[in-house]
PDB file of C-alpha atoms in Angstrom:
ATOM      1  CA  MET N   1       6.118  10.272  -4.809  1.00 87.00           C
ATOM      2  CA  PHE N   2       3.508   9.755  -1.938  1.00 93.00           C
ATOM      3  CA  THR N   3       3.593  10.160   1.860  1.00 90.00           C
ATOM      4  CA  GLY N   4       1.501   7.067   2.829  1.00 92.00           C
ATOM      5  CA  ILE N   5      -1.419   9.176   4.237  1.00 93.00           C
ATOM      6  CA  VAL N   6      -4.590   7.786   2.806  1.00 96.00           C
ATOM      7  CA  GLU N   7      -6.917  10.364   1.419  1.00 96.00           C
ATOM      8  CA  GLU N   8      -9.792   8.430   0.677  1.00 97.00           C
ATOM      9  CA  LEU N   9     -11.475   4.820   0.582  1.00 97.00           C
ATOM     10  CA  GLY N  10     -12.330   4.109  -2.900  1.00 97.00           C
ATOM     11  CA  GLU N  11     -13.968   1.112  -4.653  1.00 98.00           C
ATOM     12  CA  ILE N  12     -13.131  -0.888  -7.645  1.00 98.00           C
ATOM     13  CA  VAL N  13     -16.220  -0.398  -9.986  1.00 98.00           C
ATOM     14  CA  ALA N  14     -15.058  -2.114 -13.046  1.00 97.00           C
ATOM     15  CA  LYS N  15     -12.152  -4.607 -13.972  1.00 96.00           C
ATOM     16  CA  ASP N  16     -11.550  -5.324 -17.723  1.00 95.00           C
ATOM     17  CA  ASP N  17      -9.123  -8.457 -18.015  1.00 91.00           C
ATOM     18  CA  LEU N  18      -6.969  -8.101 -21.005  1.00 87.00           C
ATOM     19  CA  SER N  19      -4.575 -10.569 -22.545  1.00 83.00           C
ATOM     20  CA  ASP N  20      -1.457  -9.315 -20.389  1.00 89.00           C
ATOM     21  CA  SER N  21      -2.911  -6.684 -18.353  1.00 94.00           C
ATOM     22  CA  ALA N  22      -6.046  -5.275 -16.721  1.00 96.00           C
ATOM     23  CA  ARG N  23      -8.010  -1.899 -16.574  1.00 96.00           C
ATOM     24  CA  PHE N  24      -9.444  -0.844 -13.474  1.00 98.00           C
ATOM     25  CA  THR N  25     -12.145   1.698 -13.063  1.00 98.00           C
ATOM     26  CA  VAL N  26     -11.738   3.098  -9.541  1.00 98.00           C
ATOM     27  CA  ARG N  27     -14.447   5.301  -7.701  1.00 98.00           C
ATOM     28  CA  GLY N  28     -12.900   7.945  -5.574  1.00 98.00           C
ATOM     29  CA  PRO N  29     -14.514  11.365  -5.884  1.00 97.00           C
ATOM     30  CA  LEU N  30     -11.982  13.170  -3.673  1.00 97.00           C
ATOM     31  CA  VAL N  31      -8.749  12.010  -5.552  1.00 97.00           C
ATOM     32  CA  THR N  32     -10.595  12.215  -8.984  1.00 97.00           C
ATOM     33  CA  SER N  33     -11.774  15.819  -8.419  1.00 95.00           C
ATOM     34  CA  ASP N  34      -8.473  17.307  -9.684  1.00 94.00           C
ATOM     35  CA  ALA N  35      -7.114  14.368 -11.693  1.00 95.00           C
ATOM     36  CA  GLY N  36      -6.267  14.533 -15.263  1.00 94.00           C
ATOM     37  CA  HIS N  37      -4.827  12.066 -17.780  1.00 96.00           C
ATOM     38  CA  GLY N  38      -1.222  11.098 -16.873  1.00 95.00           C
ATOM     39  CA  ASP N  39      -1.573  11.917 -13.232  1.00 96.00           C
ATOM     40  CA  SER N  40      -0.363   9.456 -10.509  1.00 97.00           C
ATOM     41  CA  ILE N  41      -2.543   7.815  -7.875  1.00 98.00           C
ATOM     42  CA  ALA N  42      -1.754   5.326  -5.465  1.00 98.00           C
ATOM     43  CA  VAL N  43      -3.992   2.189  -5.235  1.00 98.00           C
ATOM     44  CA  ASN N  44      -3.412   0.284  -2.134  1.00 98.00           C
ATOM     45  CA  GLY N  45       0.098   1.522  -2.226  1.00 97.00           C
ATOM     46  CA  VAL N  46       0.689   0.883  -5.990  1.00 97.00           C
ATOM     47  CA  CYS N  47       1.447   4.012  -8.212  1.00 97.00           C
ATOM     48  CA  LEU N  48      -1.110   3.951 -11.111  1.00 97.00           C
ATOM     49  CA  THR N  49      -1.316   6.265 -13.982  1.00 97.00           C
ATOM     50  CA  VAL N  50      -4.673   7.837 -14.599  1.00 97.00           C
ATOM     51  CA  VAL N  51      -5.933   7.087 -18.037  1.00 97.00           C
ATOM     52  CA  ASP N  52      -9.372   8.568 -18.154  1.00 96.00           C
ATOM     53  CA  VAL N  53     -11.655  10.368 -15.760  1.00 96.00           C
ATOM     54  CA  VAL N  54     -15.160   9.299 -15.547  1.00 93.00           C
ATOM     55  CA  ASP N  55     -17.918  11.747 -14.315  1.00 90.00           C
ATOM     56  CA  ASN N  56     -15.531  13.577 -12.045  1.00 90.00           C
ATOM     57  CA  THR N  57     -16.052  10.507  -9.512  1.00 96.00           C
ATOM     58  CA  SER N  58     -13.920   7.665 -10.960  1.00 98.00           C
ATOM     59  CA  PHE N  59     -10.754   7.039 -12.947  1.00 98.00           C
ATOM     60  CA  THR N  60      -9.466   4.490 -15.100  1.00 97.00           C
ATOM     61  CA  ALA N  61      -5.990   3.046 -14.854  1.00 97.00           C
ATOM     62  CA  ASP N  62      -4.062   0.216 -16.843  1.00 96.00           C
ATOM     63  CA  VAL N  63      -2.303  -2.323 -14.877  1.00 96.00           C
ATOM     64  CA  MET N  64       0.522  -4.422 -16.482  1.00 95.00           C
ATOM     65  CA  LYS N  65       0.994  -8.145 -15.810  1.00 93.00           C
ATOM     66  CA  GLU N  66       4.200  -7.649 -13.842  1.00 92.00           C
ATOM     67  CA  THR N  67       2.271  -5.318 -11.443  1.00 94.00           C
ATOM     68  CA  LEU N  68      -0.621  -7.760 -11.260  1.00 93.00           C
ATOM     69  CA  ASP N  69       1.893 -10.668 -10.409  1.00 91.00           C
ATOM     70  CA  ARG N  70       4.005  -8.536  -7.900  1.00 92.00           C
ATOM     71  CA  SER N  71       1.273  -6.980  -5.921  1.00 96.00           C
ATOM     72  CA  SER N  72      -2.292  -7.652  -4.434  1.00 95.00           C
ATOM     73  CA  LEU N  73      -3.866  -5.699  -7.396  1.00 96.00           C
ATOM     74  CA  GLY N  74      -4.499  -8.872  -9.256  1.00 92.00           C
ATOM     75  CA  ALA N  75      -6.809 -10.319  -6.388  1.00 93.00           C
ATOM     76  CA  LEU N  76      -9.051  -7.168  -6.577  1.00 95.00           C
ATOM     77  CA  ASN N  77     -12.556  -7.424  -8.098  1.00 95.00           C
ATOM     78  CA  VAL N  78     -15.637  -5.294  -8.587  1.00 97.00           C
ATOM     79  CA  GLY N  79     -16.661  -4.137  -5.091  1.00 97.00           C
ATOM     80  CA  SER N  80     -13.052  -4.370  -3.463  1.00 97.00           C
ATOM     81  CA  VAL N  81     -12.393  -1.343  -1.133  1.00 97.00           C
ATOM     82  CA  VAL N  82      -8.994   0.365  -1.784  1.00 98.00           C
ATOM     83  CA  ASN N  83      -6.777   2.929  -0.096  1.00 98.00           C
ATOM     84  CA  LEU N  84      -6.388   5.918  -2.447  1.00 98.00           C
ATOM     85  CA  GLU N  85      -3.770   8.792  -2.227  1.00 97.00           C
ATOM     86  CA  ARG N  86      -2.756  11.560  -4.928  1.00 96.00           C
ATOM     87  CA  ALA N  87       0.882  12.409  -5.745  1.00 93.00           C
ATOM     88  CA  ALA N  88       2.417  14.669  -2.982  1.00 89.00           C
ATOM     89  CA  ALA N  89       2.889  18.146  -3.945  1.00 81.00           C
ATOM     90  CA  LEU N  90       6.157  19.927  -3.203  1.00 76.00           C
ATOM     91  CA  ASN N  91       4.546  22.345  -0.784  1.00 76.00           C
ATOM     92  CA  SER N  92       2.666  19.969   1.087  1.00 75.00           C
ATOM     93  CA  ARG N  93       3.541  18.572   4.654  1.00 72.00           C
ATOM     94  CA  LEU N  94       5.152  15.161   4.680  1.00 73.00           C
ATOM     95  CA  GLY N  95       2.791  13.493   7.219  1.00 75.00           C
ATOM     96  CA  GLY N  96       3.974   9.989   6.600  1.00 76.00           C
ATOM     97  CA  HIS N  97       7.432   9.152   5.029  1.00 84.00           C
ATOM     98  CA  LEU N  98       8.553   9.147   1.383  1.00 82.00           C
ATOM     99  CA  VAL N  99       6.661   6.403  -0.416  1.00 87.00           C
ATOM    100  CA  GLN N 100       7.328   5.669  -3.955  1.00 89.00           C
ATOM    101  CA  GLY N 101       4.471   3.497  -4.777  1.00 91.00           C
ATOM    102  CA  HIS N 102       6.746   0.814  -6.007  1.00 92.00           C
ATOM    103  CA  VAL N 103       5.759  -2.586  -4.171  1.00 94.00           C
ATOM    104  CA  ASP N 104       8.552  -4.643  -2.968  1.00 95.00           C
ATOM    105  CA  GLY N 105       6.437  -7.542  -2.008  1.00 94.00           C
ATOM    106  CA  THR N 106       3.219  -8.761  -0.606  1.00 96.00           C
ATOM    107  CA  GLY N 107       2.693 -10.198   2.757  1.00 96.00           C
ATOM    108  CA  ARG N 108      -0.562 -11.684   4.311  1.00 96.00           C
ATOM    109  CA  ILE N 109      -2.202 -10.811   7.525  1.00 97.00           C
ATOM    110  CA  LEU N 110      -1.494 -13.358  10.305  1.00 97.00           C
ATOM    111  CA  SER N 111      -3.443 -12.090  13.253  1.00 97.00           C
ATOM    112  CA  ARG N 112      -5.443  -9.145  14.545  1.00 97.00           C
ATOM    113  CA  THR N 113      -5.217  -8.462  18.442  1.00 96.00           C
ATOM    114  CA  PRO N 114      -7.740  -5.838  19.441  1.00 93.00           C
ATOM    115  CA  SER N 115      -7.171  -3.589  22.604  1.00 88.00           C
ATOM    116  CA  GLU N 116      -9.185  -0.813  24.139  1.00 85.00           C
ATOM    117  CA  HIS N 117      -7.595   1.830  22.115  1.00 85.00           C
ATOM    118  CA  TRP N 118      -5.896   0.329  19.265  1.00 90.00           C
ATOM    119  CA  GLU N 119      -5.244  -2.919  17.371  1.00 96.00           C
ATOM    120  CA  ILE N 120      -2.153  -4.902  16.662  1.00 96.00           C
ATOM    121  CA  VAL N 121      -1.926  -6.468  13.416  1.00 97.00           C
ATOM    122  CA  ARG N 122       0.851  -9.027  12.423  1.00 97.00           C
ATOM    123  CA  VAL N 123       1.992  -9.297   9.002  1.00 98.00           C
ATOM    124  CA  ALA N 124       4.103 -12.126   7.376  1.00 97.00           C
ATOM    125  CA  LEU N 125       7.359 -10.376   5.976  1.00 96.00           C
ATOM    126  CA  PRO N 126       8.709 -12.089   2.774  1.00 95.00           C
ATOM    127  CA  ASP N 127      12.297 -13.042   3.280  1.00 93.00           C
ATOM    128  CA  PRO N 128      13.748 -11.001   0.371  1.00 92.00           C
ATOM    129  CA  ILE N 129      12.685  -7.664   2.086  1.00 94.00           C
ATOM    130  CA  ALA N 130      13.004  -8.708   5.640  1.00 95.00           C
ATOM    131  CA  ARG N 131      16.510  -7.267   6.025  1.00 93.00           C
ATOM    132  CA  TYR N 132      15.181  -3.706   5.253  1.00 94.00           C
ATOM    133  CA  VAL N 133      12.569  -3.593   7.901  1.00 95.00           C
ATOM    134  CA  VAL N 134      13.685  -2.376  11.422  1.00 95.00           C
ATOM    135  CA  GLU N 135      11.559  -2.046  14.631  1.00 95.00           C
ATOM    136  CA  LYS N 136      10.365   1.648  15.037  1.00 95.00           C
ATOM    137  CA  GLY N 137      11.306   2.197  11.174  1.00 93.00           C
ATOM    138  CA  SER N 138       8.664   2.948   8.518  1.00 93.00           C
ATOM    139  CA  ILE N 139       6.912   0.425   6.277  1.00 96.00           C
ATOM    140  CA  THR N 140       4.118   1.040   3.797  1.00 96.00           C
ATOM    141  CA  VAL N 141       1.243  -1.416   4.064  1.00 98.00           C
ATOM    142  CA  ASP N 142      -1.445  -1.111   1.113  1.00 97.00           C
ATOM    143  CA  GLY N 143      -0.096   2.481   0.884  1.00 96.00           C
ATOM    144  CA  ILE N 144      -0.450   3.335   4.585  1.00 96.00           C
ATOM    145  CA  SER N 145       2.737   4.838   6.379  1.00 95.00           C
ATOM    146  CA  LEU N 146       2.871   2.858   9.440  1.00 96.00           C
ATOM    147  CA  THR N 147       5.611   2.379  12.167  1.00 96.00           C
ATOM    148  CA  VAL N 148       6.917  -1.184  12.807  1.00 97.00           C
ATOM    149  CA  SER N 149       6.081  -1.927  16.503  1.00 96.00           C
ATOM    150  CA  SER N 150       7.930  -5.120  16.735  1.00 97.00           C
ATOM    151  CA  LEU N 151       9.725  -8.035  14.627  1.00 97.00           C
ATOM    152  CA  GLY N 152       9.765 -11.577  15.086  1.00 96.00           C
ATOM    153  CA  VAL N 153       9.959 -14.957  13.523  1.00 95.00           C
ATOM    154  CA  ASP N 154       7.633 -18.016  13.932  1.00 90.00           C
ATOM    155  CA  ASP N 155       6.976 -21.313  12.258  1.00 87.00           C
ATOM    156  CA  SER N 156       6.025 -19.597   8.994  1.00 84.00           C
ATOM    157  CA  GLY N 157       8.959 -17.221   8.885  1.00 93.00           C
ATOM    158  CA  ASP N 158       9.489 -13.585   9.638  1.00 96.00           C
ATOM    159  CA  TYR N 159       6.755 -11.170  10.530  1.00 97.00           C
ATOM    160  CA  PHE N 160       6.161  -7.542  11.765  1.00 98.00           C
ATOM    161  CA  GLU N 161       3.523  -6.001  13.809  1.00 97.00           C
ATOM    162  CA  VAL N 162       2.066  -2.562  13.581  1.00 97.00           C
ATOM    163  CA  SER N 163      -0.262  -0.893  16.193  1.00 95.00           C
ATOM    164  CA  LEU N 164      -3.301   0.764  14.352  1.00 95.00           C
ATOM    165  CA  ILE N 165      -5.094   3.746  16.029  1.00 94.00           C
ATOM    166  CA  PRO N 166      -8.880   3.993  15.703  1.00 94.00           C
ATOM    167  CA  THR N 167      -8.494   6.533  12.922  1.00 93.00           C
ATOM    168  CA  THR N 168      -6.380   4.136  10.761  1.00 95.00           C
ATOM    169  CA  LEU N 169      -8.875   1.478  11.244  1.00 94.00           C
ATOM    170  CA  GLU N 170     -11.811   3.569  10.416  1.00 94.00           C
ATOM    171  CA  LEU N 171     -10.247   5.596   7.337  1.00 95.00           C
ATOM    172  CA  THR N 172      -8.223   2.639   5.789  1.00 97.00           C
ATOM    173  CA  ASN N 173      -8.919  -0.842   4.351  1.00 96.00           C
ATOM    174  CA  LEU N 174      -6.810  -2.349   7.131  1.00 95.00           C
ATOM    175  CA  GLY N 175      -9.846  -1.860   9.302  1.00 93.00           C
ATOM    176  CA  ARG N 176     -11.703  -4.322   7.174  1.00 93.00           C
ATOM    177  CA  ALA N 177      -8.864  -6.708   6.314  1.00 95.00           C
ATOM    178  CA  LYS N 178      -9.037 -10.298   7.588  1.00 96.00           C
ATOM    179  CA  VAL N 179      -6.721 -12.831   8.508  1.00 97.00           C
ATOM    180  CA  GLY N 180      -5.080 -14.344   5.572  1.00 96.00           C
ATOM    181  CA  ASP N 181      -5.662 -11.378   3.300  1.00 96.00           C
ATOM    182  CA  PRO N 182      -2.908 -10.260   1.055  1.00 96.00           C
ATOM    183  CA  VAL N 183      -1.408  -6.695   1.544  1.00 97.00           C
ATOM    184  CA  ASN N 184       1.236  -4.630  -0.586  1.00 97.00           C
ATOM    185  CA  LEU N 185       4.365  -3.777   1.245  1.00 97.00           C
ATOM    186  CA  GLU N 186       7.003  -1.085   0.340  1.00 96.00           C
ATOM    187  CA  VAL N 187      10.082  -0.870   2.575  1.00 95.00           C
ATOM    188  CA  ASP N 188      11.854   2.453   3.265  1.00 89.00           C
ATOM    189  CA  VAL N 189      13.909   3.237   0.352  1.00 87.00           C
ATOM    190  CA  ILE N 190      16.627   4.644   1.959  1.00 85.00           C
ATOM    191  CA  ALA N 191      17.621   1.155   3.318  1.00 84.00           C
ATOM    192  CA  LYS N 192      17.967   0.035  -0.028  1.00 84.00           C
ATOM    193  CA  TYR N 193      20.082   2.896  -1.167  1.00 84.00           C
ATOM    194  CA  VAL N 194      22.186   2.284   1.851  1.00 85.00           C
ATOM    195  CA  GLU N 195      22.758  -1.372   1.036  1.00 82.00           C
ATOM    196  CA  ARG N 196      23.659  -0.598  -2.458  1.00 83.00           C
ATOM    197  CA  LEU N 197      26.205   1.878  -1.495  1.00 86.00           C
ATOM    198  CA  GLN N 198      27.887  -0.645   0.937  1.00 85.00           C
ATOM    199  CA  LEU N 199      27.868  -3.362  -1.723  1.00 80.00           C
ATOM    200  CA  ARG N 200      29.774  -0.810  -4.169  1.00 75.00           C
ATOM    201  CA  GLY N 201      31.730   0.393  -1.188  1.00 63.00           C
TER     202      GLY N 201
END
């Protein structure tokens, strides 16, 4: 379980393509400092399991084909900048919201509108998960806990917008993301549980 508060910007330093998976080596000195084999670290919002720790600055993780297909991790290459977060401790503050690290779908950045003190980012919202997203609700974008500032529909389909403060722009990869870039999306798990209960009602 995570909180969606990015601890560190990391970098993909190696990517080994295997027959049905890939092994990533990710540099992130902070999140690696107390990591060990089997620990969970979210990479762009995807919960990955540490296989090995390299020089106390990097870790390796295996990513299966399903994860590569369902998330934007398959598009990562050496040099890609990624958001990193260690699993939450039970005695820590919940600064964001409950995040599982299980990506529900991918969107793409449709536009960026800068303002004096923040920036509005519009993201395409895939139809299968659009019903779970509400204005002023929580959504995770590339592992970042954000508040939905508005919802809408245009010629390409549903979209949502988030308003990013300077800290988010500086300390996460959304500050570098370009129009057209894919992003991992995880909706608030509570919405999915409520729907399930109603269907079985």
